[in-house]
Short mmCIF file of C-alpha atoms in Angstrom, two decimals:
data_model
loop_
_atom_site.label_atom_id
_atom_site.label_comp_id
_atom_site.label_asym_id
_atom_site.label_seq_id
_atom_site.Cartn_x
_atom_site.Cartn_y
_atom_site.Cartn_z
CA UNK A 1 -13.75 24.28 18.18
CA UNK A 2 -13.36 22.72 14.54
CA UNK A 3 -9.46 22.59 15.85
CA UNK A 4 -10.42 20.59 19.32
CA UNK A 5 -12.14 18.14 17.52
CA UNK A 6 -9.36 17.59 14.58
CA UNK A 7 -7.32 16.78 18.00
CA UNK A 8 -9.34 14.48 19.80
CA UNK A 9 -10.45 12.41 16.04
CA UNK A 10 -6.55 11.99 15.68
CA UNK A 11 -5.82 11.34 19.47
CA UNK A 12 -8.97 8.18 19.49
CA UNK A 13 -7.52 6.84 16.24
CA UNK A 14 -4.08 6.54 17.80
CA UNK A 15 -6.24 5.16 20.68
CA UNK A 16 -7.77 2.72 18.19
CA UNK A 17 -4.21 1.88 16.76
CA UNK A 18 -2.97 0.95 20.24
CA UNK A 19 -5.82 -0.74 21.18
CA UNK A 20 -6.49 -3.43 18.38
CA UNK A 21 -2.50 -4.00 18.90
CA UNK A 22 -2.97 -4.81 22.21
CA UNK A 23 -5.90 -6.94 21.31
CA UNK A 24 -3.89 -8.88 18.69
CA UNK A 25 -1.09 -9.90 21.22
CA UNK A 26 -3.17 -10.87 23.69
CA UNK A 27 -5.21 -13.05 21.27
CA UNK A 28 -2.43 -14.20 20.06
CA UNK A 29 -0.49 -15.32 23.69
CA UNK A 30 -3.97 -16.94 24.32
CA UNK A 31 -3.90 -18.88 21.38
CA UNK A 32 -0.20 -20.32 21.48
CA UNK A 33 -0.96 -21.39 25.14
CA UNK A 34 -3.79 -23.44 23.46
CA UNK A 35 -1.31 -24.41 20.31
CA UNK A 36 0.98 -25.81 23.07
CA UNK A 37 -1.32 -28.27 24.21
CA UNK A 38 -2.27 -29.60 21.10
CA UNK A 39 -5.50 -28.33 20.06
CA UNK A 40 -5.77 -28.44 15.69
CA UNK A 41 -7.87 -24.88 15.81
CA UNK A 42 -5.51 -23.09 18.10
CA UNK A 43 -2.94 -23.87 16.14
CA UNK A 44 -4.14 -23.03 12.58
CA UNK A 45 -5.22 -20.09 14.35
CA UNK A 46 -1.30 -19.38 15.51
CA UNK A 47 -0.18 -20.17 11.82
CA UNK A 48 -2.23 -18.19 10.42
CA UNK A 49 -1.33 -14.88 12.90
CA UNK A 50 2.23 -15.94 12.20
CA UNK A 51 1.76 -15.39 8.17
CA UNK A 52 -0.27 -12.54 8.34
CA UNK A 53 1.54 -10.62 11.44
CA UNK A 54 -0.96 -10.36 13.77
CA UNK A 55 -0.02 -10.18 17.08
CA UNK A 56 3.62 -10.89 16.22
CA UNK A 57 5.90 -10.87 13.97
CA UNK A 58 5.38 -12.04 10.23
CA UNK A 59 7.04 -15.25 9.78
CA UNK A 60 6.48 -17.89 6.83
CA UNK A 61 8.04 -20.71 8.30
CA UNK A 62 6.91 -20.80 12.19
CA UNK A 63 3.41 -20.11 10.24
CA UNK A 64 3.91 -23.33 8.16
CA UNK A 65 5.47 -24.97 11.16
CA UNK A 66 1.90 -24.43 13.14
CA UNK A 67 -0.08 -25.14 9.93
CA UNK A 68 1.78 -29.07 9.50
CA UNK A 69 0.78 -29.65 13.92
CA UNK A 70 -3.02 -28.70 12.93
CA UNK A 71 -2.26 -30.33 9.43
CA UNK A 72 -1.06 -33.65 11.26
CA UNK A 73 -4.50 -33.69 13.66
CA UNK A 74 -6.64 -33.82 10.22
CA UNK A 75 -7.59 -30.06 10.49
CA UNK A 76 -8.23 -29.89 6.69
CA UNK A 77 -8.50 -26.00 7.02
CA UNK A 78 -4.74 -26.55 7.22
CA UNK A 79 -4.12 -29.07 5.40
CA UNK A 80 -5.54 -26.72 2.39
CA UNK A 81 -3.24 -24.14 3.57
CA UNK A 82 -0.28 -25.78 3.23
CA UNK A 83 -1.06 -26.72 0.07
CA UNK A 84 -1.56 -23.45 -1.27
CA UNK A 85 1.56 -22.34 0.26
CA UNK A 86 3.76 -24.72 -1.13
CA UNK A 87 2.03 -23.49 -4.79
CA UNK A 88 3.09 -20.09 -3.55
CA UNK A 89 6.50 -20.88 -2.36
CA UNK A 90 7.23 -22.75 -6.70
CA UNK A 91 5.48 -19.91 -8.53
CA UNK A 92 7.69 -17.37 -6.37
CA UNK A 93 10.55 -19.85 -7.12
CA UNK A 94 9.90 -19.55 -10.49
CA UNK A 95 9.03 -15.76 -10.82
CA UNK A 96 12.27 -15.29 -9.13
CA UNK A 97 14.28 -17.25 -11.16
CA UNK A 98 12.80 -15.14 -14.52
CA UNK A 99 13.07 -12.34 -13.10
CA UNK A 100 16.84 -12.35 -12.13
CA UNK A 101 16.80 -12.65 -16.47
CA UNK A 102 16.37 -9.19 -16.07
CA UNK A 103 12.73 -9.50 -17.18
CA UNK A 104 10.62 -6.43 -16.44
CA UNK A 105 7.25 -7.74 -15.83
CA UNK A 106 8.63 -10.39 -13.84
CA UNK A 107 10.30 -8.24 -11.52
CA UNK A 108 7.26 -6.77 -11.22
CA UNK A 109 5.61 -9.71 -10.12
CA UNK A 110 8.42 -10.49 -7.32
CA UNK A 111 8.16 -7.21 -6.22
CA UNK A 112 4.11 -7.37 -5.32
CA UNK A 113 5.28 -10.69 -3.61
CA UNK A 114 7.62 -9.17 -1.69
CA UNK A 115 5.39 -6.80 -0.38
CA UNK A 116 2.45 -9.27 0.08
CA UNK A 117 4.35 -12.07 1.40
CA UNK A 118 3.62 -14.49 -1.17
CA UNK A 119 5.91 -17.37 -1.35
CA UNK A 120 8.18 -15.65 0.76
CA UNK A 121 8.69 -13.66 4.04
CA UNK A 122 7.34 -10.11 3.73
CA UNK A 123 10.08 -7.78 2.53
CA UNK A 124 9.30 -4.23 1.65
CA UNK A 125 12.83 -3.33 1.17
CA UNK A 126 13.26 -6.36 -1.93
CA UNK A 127 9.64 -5.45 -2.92
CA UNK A 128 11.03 -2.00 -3.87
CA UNK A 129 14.24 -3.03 -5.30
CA UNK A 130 12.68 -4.93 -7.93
CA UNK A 131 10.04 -2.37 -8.84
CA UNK A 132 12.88 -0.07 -9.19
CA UNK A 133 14.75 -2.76 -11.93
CA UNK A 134 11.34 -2.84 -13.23
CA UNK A 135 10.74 0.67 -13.54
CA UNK A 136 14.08 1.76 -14.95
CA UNK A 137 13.00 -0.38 -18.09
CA UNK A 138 9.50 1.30 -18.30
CA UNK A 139 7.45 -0.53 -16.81
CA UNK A 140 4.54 1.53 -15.85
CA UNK A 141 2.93 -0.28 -13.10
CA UNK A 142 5.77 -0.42 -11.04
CA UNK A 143 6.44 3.33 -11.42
CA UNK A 144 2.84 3.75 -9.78
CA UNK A 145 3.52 0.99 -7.16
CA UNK A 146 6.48 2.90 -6.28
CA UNK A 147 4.66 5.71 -5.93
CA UNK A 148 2.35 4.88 -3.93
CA UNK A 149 4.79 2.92 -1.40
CA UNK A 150 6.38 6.21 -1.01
CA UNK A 151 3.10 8.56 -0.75
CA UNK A 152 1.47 5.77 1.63
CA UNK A 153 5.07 4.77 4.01
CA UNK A 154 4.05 1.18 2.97
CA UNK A 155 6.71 0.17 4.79
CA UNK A 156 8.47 2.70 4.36
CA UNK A 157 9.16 6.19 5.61
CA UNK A 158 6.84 8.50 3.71
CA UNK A 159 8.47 10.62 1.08
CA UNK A 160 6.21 13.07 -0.77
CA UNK A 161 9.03 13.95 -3.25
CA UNK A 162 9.69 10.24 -3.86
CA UNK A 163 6.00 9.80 -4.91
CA UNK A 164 6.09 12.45 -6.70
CA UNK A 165 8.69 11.42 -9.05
CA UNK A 166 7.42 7.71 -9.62
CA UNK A 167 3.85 9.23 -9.83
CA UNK A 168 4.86 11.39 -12.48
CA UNK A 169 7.08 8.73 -14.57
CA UNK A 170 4.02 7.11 -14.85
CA UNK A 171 1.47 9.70 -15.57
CA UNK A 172 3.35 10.87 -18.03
CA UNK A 173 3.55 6.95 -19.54
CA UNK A 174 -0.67 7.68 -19.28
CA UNK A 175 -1.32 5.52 -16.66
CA UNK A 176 -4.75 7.10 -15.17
CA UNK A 177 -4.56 6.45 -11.46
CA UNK A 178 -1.34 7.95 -11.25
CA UNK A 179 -2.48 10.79 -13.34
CA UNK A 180 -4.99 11.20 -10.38
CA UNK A 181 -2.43 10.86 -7.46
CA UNK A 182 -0.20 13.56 -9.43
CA UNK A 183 -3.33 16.15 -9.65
CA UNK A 184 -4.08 15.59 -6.35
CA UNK A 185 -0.36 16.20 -4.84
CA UNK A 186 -0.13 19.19 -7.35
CA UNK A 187 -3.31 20.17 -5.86
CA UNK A 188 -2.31 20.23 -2.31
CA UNK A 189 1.11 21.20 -3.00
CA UNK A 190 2.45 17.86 -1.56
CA UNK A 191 6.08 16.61 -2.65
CA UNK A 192 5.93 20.23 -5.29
CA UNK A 193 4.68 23.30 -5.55
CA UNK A 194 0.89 23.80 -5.32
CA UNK A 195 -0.10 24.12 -9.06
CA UNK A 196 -4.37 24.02 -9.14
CA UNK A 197 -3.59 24.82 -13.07
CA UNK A 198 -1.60 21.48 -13.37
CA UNK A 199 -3.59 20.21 -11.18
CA UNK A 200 -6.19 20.46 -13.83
CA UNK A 201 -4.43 19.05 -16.51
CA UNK A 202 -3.79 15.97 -14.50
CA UNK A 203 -6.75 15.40 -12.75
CA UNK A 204 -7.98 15.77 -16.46
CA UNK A 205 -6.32 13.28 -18.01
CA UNK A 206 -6.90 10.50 -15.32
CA UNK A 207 -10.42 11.12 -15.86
CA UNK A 208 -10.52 11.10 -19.87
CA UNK A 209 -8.58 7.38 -19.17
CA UNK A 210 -11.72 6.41 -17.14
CA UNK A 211 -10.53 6.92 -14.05
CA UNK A 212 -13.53 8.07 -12.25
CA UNK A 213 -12.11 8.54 -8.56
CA UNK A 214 -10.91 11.92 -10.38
CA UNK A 215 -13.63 13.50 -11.35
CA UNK A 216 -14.90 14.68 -7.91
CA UNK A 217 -11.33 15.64 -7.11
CA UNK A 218 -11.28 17.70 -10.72
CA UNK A 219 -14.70 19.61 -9.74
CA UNK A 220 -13.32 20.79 -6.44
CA UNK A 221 -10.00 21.78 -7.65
CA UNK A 222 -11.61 23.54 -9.96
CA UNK A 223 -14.05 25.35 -8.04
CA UNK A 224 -11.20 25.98 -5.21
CA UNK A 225 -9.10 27.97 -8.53
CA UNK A 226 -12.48 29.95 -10.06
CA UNK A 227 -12.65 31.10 -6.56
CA UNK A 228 -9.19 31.79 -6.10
CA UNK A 229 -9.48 33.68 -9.40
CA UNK A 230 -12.33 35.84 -8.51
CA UNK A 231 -10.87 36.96 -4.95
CA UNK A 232 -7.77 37.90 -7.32
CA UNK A 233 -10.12 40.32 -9.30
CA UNK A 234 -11.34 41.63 -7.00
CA UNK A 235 -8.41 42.75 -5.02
CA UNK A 236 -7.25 44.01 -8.04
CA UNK A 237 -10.07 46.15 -8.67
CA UNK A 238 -9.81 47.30 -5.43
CA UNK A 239 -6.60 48.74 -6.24
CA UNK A 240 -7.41 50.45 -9.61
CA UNK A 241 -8.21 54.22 -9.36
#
């Protein structure tokens, strides 16, 4: 029963999925019909689906393209737009340019606008390329970011044993939510060996750095091992003479 209703929960969020997909291209074919003939909301409406992918493909500069035809009609939602994304496009300029020094926290910075599309196109595979030359000089957040790319398949395939290791560089640096991602994969065995003991220690940690998303992960983990320990006994028990 419990099992039929794991299977229809997944099948009507795949549903869901498909459906606000198909809901987002048809929005979107409405609105470039309206874009077309010239009508300011339509359009900033188009620009904006273009920079945020909805509906179609991501792209920066049909979005701006859209944004300057509402722009030129005195839409000043677009007008303010445009601004901000010409700030966006120099400070990417600029974090780009510091960051191909070599500099570790700028790299950082290029790499969360590669993956948010700020000041540029959307690129998840640049995003993690410069977390990576970010992390190999220990940098901590971008250890975690990797992390969770990987554990997530943020635009990526997901790769438990990739998380794992990123997670871990930067637990071990003391960074408390990735202390809490590295419990919780030790915990369920996810990307290594189901450990509820270093689970523990983990989980732990994350929650002596304030990180209090762990401590209802720390009281079930360990309430799953006291149990685990007492069926243990008593099997053993069973066994004595």
């Amino acid at each position: 029963m419990i099992m039929n209703r794991l299977i229809v929960g997944l099948a009507l969020s795949l549903l869901t999925a498909s459906a606000l997909g198909d809901i987002w291209t048809s929005l979107f074919r409405e609105k470039i019909q309206e874009a077309k003939n010239g009508i300011s909301e339509a359009q900033f409406d188009v620009g904006t689906m273009y920079q945020n992918g909805r509906g179609v493909q991501a792209d920066r500069n049909k979005a701006i393209e859209w944004f300057e035809k509402a722009a030129a009609q005195g839409d000043a939602k677009a007008v303010s737009r445009l601004k901000l994304m010409k700030a966006n496009a120099a400070r990417f300029q600029k974090t780009a340019t510091e960051a191909g020094t070599g500099d570790k926290d700028s790299l950082y910075d290029l790499g969360n606008m590669h993956m948010e599309g700020v000041g540029t196109n959307i690129d998840y595979g640049k995003a993690i390329t410069a977390f990576e030359q970010s992390a190999s000089q220990g940098h901590i957040k971008s250890s975690y970011k990797l992390g969770l790319i990987y554990y997530e398949g943020s635009g990526v395939k997901r790769n438990s044993k990739l998380a794992f290791k990123w997670f871990r560089q930067a637990a071990e640096a003391g960074y408390p939510a990735a202390q809490y991602y590295l419990g919780q994969m030790y915990a369920e065995g996810t990307g290594v060996g189901k450990n509820r003991g270093e689970a523990l220690i983990w989980l732990g940690k994350a929650v002596d750095g304030g990180f209090d998303q762990a401590r209802g992960e720390l009281i079930n983990v360990s309430e799953s091992l006291k149990a685990e320990n007492v069926k243990t006994a008593s099997a053993a028990n069973k066994k004595s003479p």
